[in-house]
Coordinates of C-alpha atoms and ligand atoms in Angstrom, one line a residue:
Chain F
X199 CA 32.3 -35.3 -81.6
X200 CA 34.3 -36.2 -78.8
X201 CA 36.9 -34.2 -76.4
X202 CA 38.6 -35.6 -74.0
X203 CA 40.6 -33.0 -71.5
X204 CA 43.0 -34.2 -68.6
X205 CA 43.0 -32.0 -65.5
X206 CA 46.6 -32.1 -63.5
X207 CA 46.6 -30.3 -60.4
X208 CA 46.7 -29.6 -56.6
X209 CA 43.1 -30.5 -54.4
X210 CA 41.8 -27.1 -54.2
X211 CA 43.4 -25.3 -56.9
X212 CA 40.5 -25.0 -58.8
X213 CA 40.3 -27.5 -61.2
X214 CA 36.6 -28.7 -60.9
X215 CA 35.4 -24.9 -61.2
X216 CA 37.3 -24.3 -64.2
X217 CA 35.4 -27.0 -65.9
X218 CA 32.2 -26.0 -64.8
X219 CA 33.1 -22.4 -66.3
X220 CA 34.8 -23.5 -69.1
X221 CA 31.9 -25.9 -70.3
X222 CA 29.1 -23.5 -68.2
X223 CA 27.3 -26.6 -66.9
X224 CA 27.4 -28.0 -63.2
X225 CA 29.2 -31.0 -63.2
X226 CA 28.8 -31.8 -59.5
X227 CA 31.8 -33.6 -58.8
X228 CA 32.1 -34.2 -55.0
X229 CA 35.6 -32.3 -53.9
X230 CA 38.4 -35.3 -52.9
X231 CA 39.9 -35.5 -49.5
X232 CA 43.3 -34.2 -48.8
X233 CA 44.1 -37.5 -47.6
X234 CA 44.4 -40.2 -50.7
X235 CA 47.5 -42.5 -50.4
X236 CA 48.0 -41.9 -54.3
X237 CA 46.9 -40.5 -57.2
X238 CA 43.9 -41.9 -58.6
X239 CA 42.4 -41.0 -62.6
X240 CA 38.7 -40.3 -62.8
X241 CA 36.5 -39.8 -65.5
X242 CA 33.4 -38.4 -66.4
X243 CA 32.0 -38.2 -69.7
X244 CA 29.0 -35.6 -70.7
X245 CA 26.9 -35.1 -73.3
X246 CA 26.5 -30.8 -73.7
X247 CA 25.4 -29.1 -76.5
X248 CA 27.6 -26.7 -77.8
X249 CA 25.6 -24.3 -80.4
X250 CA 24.0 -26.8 -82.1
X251 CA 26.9 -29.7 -82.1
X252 CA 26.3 -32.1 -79.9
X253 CA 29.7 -32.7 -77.6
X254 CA 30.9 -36.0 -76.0
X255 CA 32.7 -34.2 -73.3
X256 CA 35.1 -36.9 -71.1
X257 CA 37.1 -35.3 -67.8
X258 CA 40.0 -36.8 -66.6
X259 CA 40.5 -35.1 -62.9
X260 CA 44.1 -36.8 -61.1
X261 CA 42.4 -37.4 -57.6
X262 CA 44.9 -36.8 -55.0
X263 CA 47.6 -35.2 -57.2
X264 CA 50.3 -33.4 -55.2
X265 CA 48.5 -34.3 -51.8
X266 CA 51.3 -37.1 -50.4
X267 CA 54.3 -36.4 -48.5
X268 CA 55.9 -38.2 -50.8
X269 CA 55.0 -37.4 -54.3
X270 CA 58.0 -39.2 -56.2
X271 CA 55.6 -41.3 -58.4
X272 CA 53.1 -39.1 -58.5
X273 CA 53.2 -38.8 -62.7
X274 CA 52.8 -42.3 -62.8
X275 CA 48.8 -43.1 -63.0
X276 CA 48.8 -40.2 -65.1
X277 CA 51.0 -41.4 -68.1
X278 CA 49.2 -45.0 -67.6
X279 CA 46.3 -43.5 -67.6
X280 CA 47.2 -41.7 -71.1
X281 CA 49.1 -45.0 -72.3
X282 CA 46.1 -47.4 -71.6
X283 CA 44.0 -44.9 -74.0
X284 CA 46.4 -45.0 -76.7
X285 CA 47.0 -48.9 -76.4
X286 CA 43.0 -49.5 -75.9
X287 CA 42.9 -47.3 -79.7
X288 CA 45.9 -49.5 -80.9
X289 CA 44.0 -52.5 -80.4
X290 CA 41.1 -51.5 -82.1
X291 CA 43.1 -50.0 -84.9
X292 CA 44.7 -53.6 -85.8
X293 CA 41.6 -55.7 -85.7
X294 CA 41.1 -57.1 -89.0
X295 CA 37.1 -56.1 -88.8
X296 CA 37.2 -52.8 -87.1
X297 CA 34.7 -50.0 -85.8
X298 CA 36.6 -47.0 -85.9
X299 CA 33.9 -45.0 -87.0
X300 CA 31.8 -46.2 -84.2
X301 CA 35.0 -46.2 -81.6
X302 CA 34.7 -44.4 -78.4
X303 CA 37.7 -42.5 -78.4
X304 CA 39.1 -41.9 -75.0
X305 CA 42.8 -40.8 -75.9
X306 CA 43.3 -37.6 -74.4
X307 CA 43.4 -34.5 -76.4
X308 CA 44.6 -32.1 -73.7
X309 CA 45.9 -32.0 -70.7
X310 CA 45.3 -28.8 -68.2
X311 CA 47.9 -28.4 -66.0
X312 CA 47.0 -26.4 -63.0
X313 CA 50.0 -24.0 -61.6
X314 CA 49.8 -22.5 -58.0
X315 CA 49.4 -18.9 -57.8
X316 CA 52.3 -18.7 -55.5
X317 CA 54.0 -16.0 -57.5
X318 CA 57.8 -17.3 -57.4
X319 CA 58.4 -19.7 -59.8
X320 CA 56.8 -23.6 -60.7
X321 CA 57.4 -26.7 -58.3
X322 CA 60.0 -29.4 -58.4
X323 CA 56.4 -31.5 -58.6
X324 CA 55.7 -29.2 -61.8
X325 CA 58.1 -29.7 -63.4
X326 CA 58.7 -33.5 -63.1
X327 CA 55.6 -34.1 -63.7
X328 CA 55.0 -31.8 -67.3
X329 CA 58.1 -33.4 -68.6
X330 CA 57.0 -37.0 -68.4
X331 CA 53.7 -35.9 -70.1
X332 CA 54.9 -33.5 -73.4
X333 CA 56.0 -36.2 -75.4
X334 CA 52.4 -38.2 -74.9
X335 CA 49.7 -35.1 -74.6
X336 CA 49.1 -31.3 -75.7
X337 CA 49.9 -29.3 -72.5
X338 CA 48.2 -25.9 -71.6
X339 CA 49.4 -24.5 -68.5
X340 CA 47.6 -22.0 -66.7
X341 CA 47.8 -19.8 -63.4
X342 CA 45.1 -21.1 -60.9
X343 CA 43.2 -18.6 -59.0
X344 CA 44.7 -16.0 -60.5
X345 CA 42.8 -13.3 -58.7
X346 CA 45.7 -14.2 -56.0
X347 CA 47.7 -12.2 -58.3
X348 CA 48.5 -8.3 -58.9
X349 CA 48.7 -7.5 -62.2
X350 CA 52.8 -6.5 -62.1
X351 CA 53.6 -9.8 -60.3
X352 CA 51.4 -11.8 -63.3
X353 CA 54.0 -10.6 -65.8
X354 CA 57.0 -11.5 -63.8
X355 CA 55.7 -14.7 -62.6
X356 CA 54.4 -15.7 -66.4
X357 CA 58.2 -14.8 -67.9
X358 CA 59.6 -17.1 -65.0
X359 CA 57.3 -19.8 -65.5
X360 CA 57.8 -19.8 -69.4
X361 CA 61.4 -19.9 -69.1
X362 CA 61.8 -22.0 -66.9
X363 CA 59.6 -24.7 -69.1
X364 CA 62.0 -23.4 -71.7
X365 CA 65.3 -24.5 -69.6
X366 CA 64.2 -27.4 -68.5
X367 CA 62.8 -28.7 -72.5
X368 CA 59.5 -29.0 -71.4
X369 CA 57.2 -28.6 -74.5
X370 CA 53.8 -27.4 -73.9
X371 CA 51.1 -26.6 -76.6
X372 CA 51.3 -23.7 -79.0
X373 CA 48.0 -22.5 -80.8
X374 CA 49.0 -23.4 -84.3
X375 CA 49.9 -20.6 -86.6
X376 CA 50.1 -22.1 -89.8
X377 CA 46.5 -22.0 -90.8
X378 CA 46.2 -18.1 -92.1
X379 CA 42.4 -18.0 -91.1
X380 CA 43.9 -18.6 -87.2
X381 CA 47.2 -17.6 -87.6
X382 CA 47.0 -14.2 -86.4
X383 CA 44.5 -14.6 -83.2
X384 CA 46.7 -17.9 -82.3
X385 CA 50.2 -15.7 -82.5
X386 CA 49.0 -13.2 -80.2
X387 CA 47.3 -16.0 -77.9
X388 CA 50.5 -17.8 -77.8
X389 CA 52.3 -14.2 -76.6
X390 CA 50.1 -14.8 -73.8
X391 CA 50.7 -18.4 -71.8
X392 CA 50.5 -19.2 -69.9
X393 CA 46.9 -18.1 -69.1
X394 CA 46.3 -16.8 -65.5
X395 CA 42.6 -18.3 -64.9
X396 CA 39.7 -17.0 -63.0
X397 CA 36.3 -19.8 -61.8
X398 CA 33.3 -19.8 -60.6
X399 CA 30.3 -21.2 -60.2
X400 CA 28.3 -18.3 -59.2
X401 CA 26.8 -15.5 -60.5
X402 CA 26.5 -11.6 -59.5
X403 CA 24.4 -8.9 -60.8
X404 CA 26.7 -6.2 -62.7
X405 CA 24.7 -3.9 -63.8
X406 CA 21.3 -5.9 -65.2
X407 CA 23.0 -9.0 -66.3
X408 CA 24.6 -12.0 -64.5
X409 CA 27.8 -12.8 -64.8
X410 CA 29.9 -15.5 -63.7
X411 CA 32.5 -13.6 -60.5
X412 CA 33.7 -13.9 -57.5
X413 CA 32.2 -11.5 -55.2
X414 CA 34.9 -9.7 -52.4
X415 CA 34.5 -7.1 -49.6
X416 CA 36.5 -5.2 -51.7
X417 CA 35.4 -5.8 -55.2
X418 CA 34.4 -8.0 -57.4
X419 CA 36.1 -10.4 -60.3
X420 CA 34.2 -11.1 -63.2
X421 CA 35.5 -13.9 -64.6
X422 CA 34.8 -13.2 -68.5
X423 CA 36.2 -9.9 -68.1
X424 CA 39.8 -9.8 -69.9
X425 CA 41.3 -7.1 -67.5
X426 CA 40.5 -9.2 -64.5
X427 CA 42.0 -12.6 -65.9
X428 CA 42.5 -14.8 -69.1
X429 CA 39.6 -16.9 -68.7
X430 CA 37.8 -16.0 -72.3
X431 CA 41.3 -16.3 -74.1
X432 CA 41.6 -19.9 -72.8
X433 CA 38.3 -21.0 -73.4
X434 CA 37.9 -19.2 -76.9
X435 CA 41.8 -21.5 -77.7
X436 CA 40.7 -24.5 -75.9
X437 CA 37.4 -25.2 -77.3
X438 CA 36.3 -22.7 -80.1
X439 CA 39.4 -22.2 -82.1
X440 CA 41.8 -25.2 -82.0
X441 CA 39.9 -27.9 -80.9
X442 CA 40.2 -30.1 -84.1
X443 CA 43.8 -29.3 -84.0
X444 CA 44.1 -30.5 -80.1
X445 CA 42.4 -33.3 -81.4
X446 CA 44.7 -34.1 -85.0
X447 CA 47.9 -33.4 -82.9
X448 CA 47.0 -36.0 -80.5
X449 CA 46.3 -38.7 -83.3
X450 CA 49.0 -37.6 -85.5
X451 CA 51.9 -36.9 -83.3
X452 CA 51.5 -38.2 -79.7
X453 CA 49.8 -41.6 -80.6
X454 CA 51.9 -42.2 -83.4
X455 CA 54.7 -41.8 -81.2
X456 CA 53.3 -44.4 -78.7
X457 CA 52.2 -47.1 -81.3
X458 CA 56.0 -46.7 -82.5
X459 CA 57.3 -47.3 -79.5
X460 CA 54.3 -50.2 -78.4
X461 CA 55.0 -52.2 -82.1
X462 CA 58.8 -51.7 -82.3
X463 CA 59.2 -53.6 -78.6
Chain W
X156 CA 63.4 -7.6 -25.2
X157 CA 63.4 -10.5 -27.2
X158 CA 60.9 -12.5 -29.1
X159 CA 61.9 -15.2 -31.6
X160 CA 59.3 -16.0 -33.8
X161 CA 59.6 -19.2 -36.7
X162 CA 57.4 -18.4 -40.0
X163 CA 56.8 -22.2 -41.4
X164 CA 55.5 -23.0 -44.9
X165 CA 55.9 -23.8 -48.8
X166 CA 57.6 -21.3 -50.2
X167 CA 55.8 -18.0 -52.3
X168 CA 52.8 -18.6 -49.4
X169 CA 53.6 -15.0 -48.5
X170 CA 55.7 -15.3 -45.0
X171 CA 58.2 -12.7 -45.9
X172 CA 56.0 -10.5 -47.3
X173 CA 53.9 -11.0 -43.8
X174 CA 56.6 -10.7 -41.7
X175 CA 57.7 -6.9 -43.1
X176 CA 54.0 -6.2 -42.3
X177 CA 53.5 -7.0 -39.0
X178 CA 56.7 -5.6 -38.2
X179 CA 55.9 -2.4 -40.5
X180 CA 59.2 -2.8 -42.2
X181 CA 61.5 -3.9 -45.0
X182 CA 63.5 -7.3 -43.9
X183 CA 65.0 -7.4 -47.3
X184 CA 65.3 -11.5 -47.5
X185 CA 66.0 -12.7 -50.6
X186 CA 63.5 -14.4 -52.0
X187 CA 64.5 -18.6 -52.1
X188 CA 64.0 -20.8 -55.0
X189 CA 61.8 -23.5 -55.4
X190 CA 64.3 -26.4 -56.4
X191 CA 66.2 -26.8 -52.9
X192 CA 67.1 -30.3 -51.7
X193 CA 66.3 -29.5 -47.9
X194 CA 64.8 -27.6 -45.8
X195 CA 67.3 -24.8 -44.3
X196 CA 66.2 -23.1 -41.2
X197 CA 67.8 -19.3 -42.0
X198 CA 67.6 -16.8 -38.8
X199 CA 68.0 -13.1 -39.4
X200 CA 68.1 -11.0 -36.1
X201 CA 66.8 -7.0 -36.1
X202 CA 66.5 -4.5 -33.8
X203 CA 63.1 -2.5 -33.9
X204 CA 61.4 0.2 -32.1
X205 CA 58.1 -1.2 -31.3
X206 CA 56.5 2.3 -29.6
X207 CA 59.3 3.2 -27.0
X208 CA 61.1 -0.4 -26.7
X209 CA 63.9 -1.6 -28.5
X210 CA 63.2 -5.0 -29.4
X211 CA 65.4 -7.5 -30.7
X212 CA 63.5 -9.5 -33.3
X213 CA 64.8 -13.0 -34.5
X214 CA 62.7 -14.3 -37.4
X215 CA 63.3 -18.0 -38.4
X216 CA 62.4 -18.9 -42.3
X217 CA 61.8 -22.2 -43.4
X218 CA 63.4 -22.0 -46.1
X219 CA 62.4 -25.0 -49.1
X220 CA 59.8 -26.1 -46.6
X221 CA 57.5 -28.4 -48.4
X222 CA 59.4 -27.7 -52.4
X223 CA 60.7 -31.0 -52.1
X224 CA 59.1 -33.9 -54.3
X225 CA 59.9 -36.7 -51.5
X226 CA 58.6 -34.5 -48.0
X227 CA 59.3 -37.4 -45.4
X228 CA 61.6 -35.6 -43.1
X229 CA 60.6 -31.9 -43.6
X230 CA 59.8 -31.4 -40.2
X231 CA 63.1 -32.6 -39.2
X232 CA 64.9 -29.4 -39.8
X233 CA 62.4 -27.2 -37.8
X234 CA 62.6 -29.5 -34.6
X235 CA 66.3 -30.1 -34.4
X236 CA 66.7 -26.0 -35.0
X237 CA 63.9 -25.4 -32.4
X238 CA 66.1 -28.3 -30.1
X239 CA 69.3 -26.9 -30.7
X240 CA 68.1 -23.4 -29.5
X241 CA 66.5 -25.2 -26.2
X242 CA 69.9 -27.0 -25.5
X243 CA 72.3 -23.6 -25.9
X244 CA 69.7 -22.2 -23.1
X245 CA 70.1 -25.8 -21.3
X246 CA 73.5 -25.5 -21.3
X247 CA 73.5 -21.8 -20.0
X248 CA 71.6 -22.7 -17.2
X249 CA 73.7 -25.8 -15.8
X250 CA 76.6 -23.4 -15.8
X251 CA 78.1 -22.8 -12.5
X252 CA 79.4 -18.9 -13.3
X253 CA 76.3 -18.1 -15.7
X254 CA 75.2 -15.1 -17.1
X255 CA 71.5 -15.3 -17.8
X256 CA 70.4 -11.7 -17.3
X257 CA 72.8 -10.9 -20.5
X258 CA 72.2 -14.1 -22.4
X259 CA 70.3 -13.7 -25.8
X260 CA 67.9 -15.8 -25.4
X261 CA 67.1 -17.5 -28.7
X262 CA 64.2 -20.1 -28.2
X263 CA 61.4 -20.0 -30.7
X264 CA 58.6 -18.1 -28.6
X265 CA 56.0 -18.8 -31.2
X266 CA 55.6 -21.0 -34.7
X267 CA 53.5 -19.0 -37.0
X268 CA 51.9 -21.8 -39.7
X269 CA 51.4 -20.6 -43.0
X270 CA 47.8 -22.7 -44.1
X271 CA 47.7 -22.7 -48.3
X272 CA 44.4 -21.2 -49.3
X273 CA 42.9 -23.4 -51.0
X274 CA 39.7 -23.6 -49.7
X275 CA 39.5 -27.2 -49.1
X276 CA 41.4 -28.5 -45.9
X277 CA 45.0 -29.2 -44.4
X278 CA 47.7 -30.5 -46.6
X279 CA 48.9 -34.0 -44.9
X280 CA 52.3 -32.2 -44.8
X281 CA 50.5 -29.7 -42.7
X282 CA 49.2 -32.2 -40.3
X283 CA 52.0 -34.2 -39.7
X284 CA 54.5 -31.1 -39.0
X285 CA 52.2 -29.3 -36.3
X286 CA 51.9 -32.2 -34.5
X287 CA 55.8 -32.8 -34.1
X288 CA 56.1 -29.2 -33.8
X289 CA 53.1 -28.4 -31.0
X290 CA 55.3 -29.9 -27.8
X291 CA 58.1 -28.1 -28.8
X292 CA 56.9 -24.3 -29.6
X293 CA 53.6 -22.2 -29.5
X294 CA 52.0 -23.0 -33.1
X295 CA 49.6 -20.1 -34.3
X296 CA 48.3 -21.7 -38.0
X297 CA 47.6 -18.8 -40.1
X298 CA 45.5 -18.7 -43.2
X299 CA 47.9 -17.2 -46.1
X300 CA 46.5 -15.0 -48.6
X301 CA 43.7 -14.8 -47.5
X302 CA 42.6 -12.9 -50.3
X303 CA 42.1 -15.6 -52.4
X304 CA 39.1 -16.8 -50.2
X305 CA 35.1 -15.5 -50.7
X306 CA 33.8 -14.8 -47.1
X307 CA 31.4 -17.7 -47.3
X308 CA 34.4 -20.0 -48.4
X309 CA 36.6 -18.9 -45.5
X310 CA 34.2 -19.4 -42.7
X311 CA 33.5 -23.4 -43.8
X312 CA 37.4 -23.5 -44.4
X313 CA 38.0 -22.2 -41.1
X314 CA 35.7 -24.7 -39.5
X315 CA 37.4 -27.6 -41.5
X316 CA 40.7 -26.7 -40.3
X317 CA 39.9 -26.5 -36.5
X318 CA 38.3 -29.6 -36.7
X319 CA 40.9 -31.4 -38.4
X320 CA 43.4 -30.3 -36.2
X321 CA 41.3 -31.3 -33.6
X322 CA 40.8 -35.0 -35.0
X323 CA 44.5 -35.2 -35.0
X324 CA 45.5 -33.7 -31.6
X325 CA 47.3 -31.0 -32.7
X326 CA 47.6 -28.8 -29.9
X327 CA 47.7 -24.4 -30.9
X328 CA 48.4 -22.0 -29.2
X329 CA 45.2 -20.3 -27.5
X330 CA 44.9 -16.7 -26.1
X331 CA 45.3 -17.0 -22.3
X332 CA 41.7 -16.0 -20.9
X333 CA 43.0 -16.5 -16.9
X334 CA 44.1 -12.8 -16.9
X335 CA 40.6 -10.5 -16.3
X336 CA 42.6 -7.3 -18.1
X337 CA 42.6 -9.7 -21.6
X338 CA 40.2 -12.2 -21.4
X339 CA 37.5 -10.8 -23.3
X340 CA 39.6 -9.7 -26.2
X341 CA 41.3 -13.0 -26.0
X342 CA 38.1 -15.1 -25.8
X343 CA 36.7 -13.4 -28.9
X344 CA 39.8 -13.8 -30.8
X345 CA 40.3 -17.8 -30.3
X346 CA 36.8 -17.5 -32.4
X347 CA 38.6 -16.3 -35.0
X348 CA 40.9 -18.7 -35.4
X349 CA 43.2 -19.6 -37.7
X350 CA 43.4 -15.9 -39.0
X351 CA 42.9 -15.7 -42.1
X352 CA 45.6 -12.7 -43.5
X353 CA 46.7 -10.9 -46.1
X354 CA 50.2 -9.6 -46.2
X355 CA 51.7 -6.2 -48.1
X356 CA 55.1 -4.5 -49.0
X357 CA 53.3 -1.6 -51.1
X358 CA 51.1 0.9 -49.9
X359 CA 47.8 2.5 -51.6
X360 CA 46.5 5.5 -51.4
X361 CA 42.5 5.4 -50.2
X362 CA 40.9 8.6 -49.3
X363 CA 43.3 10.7 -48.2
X364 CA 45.5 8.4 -46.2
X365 CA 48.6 5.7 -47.2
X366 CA 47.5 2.3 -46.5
X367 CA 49.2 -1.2 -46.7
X368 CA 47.5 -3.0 -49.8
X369 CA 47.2 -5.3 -53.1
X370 CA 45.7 -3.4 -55.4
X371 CA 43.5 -5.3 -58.4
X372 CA 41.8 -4.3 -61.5
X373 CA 38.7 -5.3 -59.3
X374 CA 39.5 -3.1 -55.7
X375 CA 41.9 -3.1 -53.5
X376 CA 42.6 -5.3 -50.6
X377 CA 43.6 -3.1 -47.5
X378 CA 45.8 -4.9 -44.9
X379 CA 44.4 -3.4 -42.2
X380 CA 40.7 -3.0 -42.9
X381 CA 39.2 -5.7 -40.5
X382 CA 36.4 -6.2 -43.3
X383 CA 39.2 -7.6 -45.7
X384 CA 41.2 -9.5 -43.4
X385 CA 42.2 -10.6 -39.9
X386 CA 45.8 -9.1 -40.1
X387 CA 44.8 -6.8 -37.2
X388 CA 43.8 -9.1 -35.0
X389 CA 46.9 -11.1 -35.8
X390 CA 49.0 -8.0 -34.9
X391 CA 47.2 -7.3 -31.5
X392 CA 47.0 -10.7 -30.2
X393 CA 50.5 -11.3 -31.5
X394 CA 52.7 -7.8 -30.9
X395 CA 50.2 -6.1 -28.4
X396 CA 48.6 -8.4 -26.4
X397 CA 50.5 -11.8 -25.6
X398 CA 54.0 -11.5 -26.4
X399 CA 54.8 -12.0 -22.8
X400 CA 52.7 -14.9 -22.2
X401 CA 54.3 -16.7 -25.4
X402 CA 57.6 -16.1 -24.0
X403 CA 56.3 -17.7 -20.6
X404 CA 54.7 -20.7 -22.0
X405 CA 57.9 -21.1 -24.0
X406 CA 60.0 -21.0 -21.0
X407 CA 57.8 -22.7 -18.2
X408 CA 56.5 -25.3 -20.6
X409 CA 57.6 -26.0 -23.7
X410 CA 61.4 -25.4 -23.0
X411 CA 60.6 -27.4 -19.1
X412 CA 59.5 -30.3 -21.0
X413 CA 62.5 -30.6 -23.3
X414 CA 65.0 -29.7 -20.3
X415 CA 63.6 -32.9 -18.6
X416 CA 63.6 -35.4 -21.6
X417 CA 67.2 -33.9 -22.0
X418 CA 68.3 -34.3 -18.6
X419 CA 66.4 -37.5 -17.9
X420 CA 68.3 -39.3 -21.3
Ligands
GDP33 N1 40.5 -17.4 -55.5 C1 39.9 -18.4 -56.3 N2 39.4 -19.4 -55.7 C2 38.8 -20.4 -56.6 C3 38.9 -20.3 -58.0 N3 38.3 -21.4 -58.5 C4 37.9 -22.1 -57.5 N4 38.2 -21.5 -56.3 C5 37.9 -22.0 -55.0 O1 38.9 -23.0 -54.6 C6 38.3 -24.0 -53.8 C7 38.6 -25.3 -54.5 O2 38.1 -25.4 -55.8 P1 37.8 -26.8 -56.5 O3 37.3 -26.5 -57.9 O4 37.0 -27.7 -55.7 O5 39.3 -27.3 -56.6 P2 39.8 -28.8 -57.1 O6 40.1 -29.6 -55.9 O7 41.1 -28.6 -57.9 O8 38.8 -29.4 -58.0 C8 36.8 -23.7 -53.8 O9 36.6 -23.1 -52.5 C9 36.6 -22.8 -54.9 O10 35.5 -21.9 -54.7 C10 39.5 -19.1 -58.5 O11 39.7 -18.9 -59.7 N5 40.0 -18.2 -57.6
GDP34 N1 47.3 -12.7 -52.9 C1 48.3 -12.5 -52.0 N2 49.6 -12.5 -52.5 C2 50.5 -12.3 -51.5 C3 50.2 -12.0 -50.2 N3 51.4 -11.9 -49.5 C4 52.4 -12.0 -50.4 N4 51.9 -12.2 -51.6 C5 52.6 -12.5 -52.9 O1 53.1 -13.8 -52.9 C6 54.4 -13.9 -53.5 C7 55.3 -14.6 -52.5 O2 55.4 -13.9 -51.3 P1 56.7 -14.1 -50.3 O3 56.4 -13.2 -49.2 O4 58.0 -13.9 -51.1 O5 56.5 -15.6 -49.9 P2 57.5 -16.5 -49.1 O6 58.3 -17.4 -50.1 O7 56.6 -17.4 -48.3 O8 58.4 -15.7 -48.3 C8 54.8 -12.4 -53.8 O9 54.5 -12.2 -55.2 C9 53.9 -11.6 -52.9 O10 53.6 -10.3 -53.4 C10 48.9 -12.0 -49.8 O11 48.5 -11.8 -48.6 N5 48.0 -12.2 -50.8

């Protein structure tokens, strides 16, 4: 079983503790200066147990991302780094004795892109940067740090995100509703991107159990709690409900579209 | 009574929103979008009634300030405004008839440097503006929204950021701690800095009083509790304590040094 999940955002905005809490594991990834000259791709692969299925978990973090003064070609390592995956798959696909069943596969199935909570609207760098990706990778946005954000500015700021995707044809994921056994939790999910996201890697006592929070002078958030953010939504979408479908879409629809365009040139 | 004060950073970082509450009132700016080609420097001047002085209040946006995909020249903007308001005084005071006492005096007294929050360090935008900008104006960095940030991740954040601007020579403005009457308070608050603050238009009611606030699902953030936040300090050392001597330092320094490039060219 592999997954393969893409990470685009801002140093700092969160992205390395979201995968810790999403896969509840320590990755110990050391945080990237502010200070790259470009973006870099790197990735880790993991083996974790989830229930009793074993997981080959690869993350793709874009080192760097959104740090430069200038930031015109900061999409760039990112699609090459997608394209390299589908072209590695491509050539392993037309060897006349091929492994596929043994075949690492490294395409990416997902791609989290990481918003700033600033509660306006998305960035030029956003918005650039999503639309060179939707034709070549499922796309979840979601709201960084979203504990930066009152629950009244959260709806306003979600609208204006989503239709601002929506002007500019930027097509991002939707949980599929086709399947009647999902169909129903998926619609509402949908009703609810972009998810505003809570991490962290520590844990408070609330009450006599753990729990995964961020602790405040003035309170504090619990991270699987859904009135203090969508963190359970995105993780029960991302990895219990629609992984396989992350992971058909990518094969059927985004790396067909890339060995089309590879072949017919 | 005039004091000129410049609010520099991206835009949704929360400078408006900070700027109605230090000033306890409603400047009413409209908020700017994201997509921008420039920066624009926009000054709005108010008269307020700060205890029994009238005092008239120039605040300086940004406006678009680090939006733009390709940020080479952001800074530029923010100098030549800062310039421009030097040479109107320049030119006022190499006038043969001139009328200083009645002259509305329009030079930036002090640069308040809105730091993202992300817990990690200075953006290289960040760097390379307050070091064309500390010559020319009184730079106090602030930590925006500051509710985003654990205590124990604001006090290594803090550190990072004196010590980076420190590495790079950017010079701040520090409290003056020559005058006996403010030295204490003003030696204890350059131990604080940057302040880390929290801004708010809407008010909450705890106990039994009205308080500026952002109220979550998990508490509420009160402005002025000095538990939450460092916007009181902010407001003393700001308002209270050292308005005058950032209007001096403007005019026997800053301005001096620019008078004698200008005059020397
Ligand atoms: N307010 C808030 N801070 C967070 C959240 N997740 C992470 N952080 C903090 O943000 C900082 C940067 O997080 P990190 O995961 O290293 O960001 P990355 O550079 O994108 O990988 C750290 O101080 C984290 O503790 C969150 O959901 N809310
Ligand atoms: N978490 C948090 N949000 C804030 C704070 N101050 C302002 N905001 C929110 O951030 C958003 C942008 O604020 P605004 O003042 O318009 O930012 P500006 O574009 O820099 O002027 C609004 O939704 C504000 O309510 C703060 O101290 N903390």
């Amino acid at each position: 079983f592999c997954f393969n999940i893409l990470c685009v955002g801002e140093t700092g905005i969160g992205k390395s503790t979201m995968m810790d809490t999403l896969f509840n594991t320590n990755f110990d990834s050391t945080p990237s200066s502010h200070d790259l000259p470009g973006v870099k791709l790197k990735a880790h692969t993991y083996e974790l147990r989830e229930k009793n299925v074993l997981l080959k978990l690869t993350v793709v973090d874009s080192v760097g991302f959104g740090d430069q003064i200038n930031k015109e070609d900061s999409w760039k390592p990112i699609v090459d780094y997608i394209d390299a995956q589908f072209d590695a798959f491509l050539q392993e696909e037309l060897k006349i004795k091929r492994m596929l069943h043994s075949y690492h596969d490294s395409r990416v199935h997902t791609c989290l892109y990481f918003i700033a909570p600033t509660g306006h609207s998305l960035k030029a760098l956003d918005l650039v940067t999503m639309k060179k990706l939707d034709s070549k990778v499922n796309i979840i946005p979601v709201i960084a740090k979203a504990d930066t954000i009152t629950k009244s500015e959260l709806n306003k700021f979600k609208a204006k995100i989503m239709s601002e995707l929506m002007a500019n044809g930027v097509q991002i994921y939707h949980f599929p509703v086709d399947d009647e056994t999902v169909a129903d939790t998926n619609n509402s999910m949908n009703t609810h991107l972009p998810f505003a996201v809570v991490g962290s890697n520590d844990e408070v006592k609330i009450g006599n159990k753990m729990v995964k929070a961020r602790q405040y002078p003035w309170g504090t958030v619990q991270v699987e709690n859904e009135n203090h953010c969508d963190f359970v939504k995105l993780r029960e979408m991302l990895i219990r409900t629609n992984m396989e479908d992350l992971r058909e879409t990518t094969h059927f629809r985004h790396y067909e579209l890339y060995r089309r365009h590879k072949l017919e040139e």
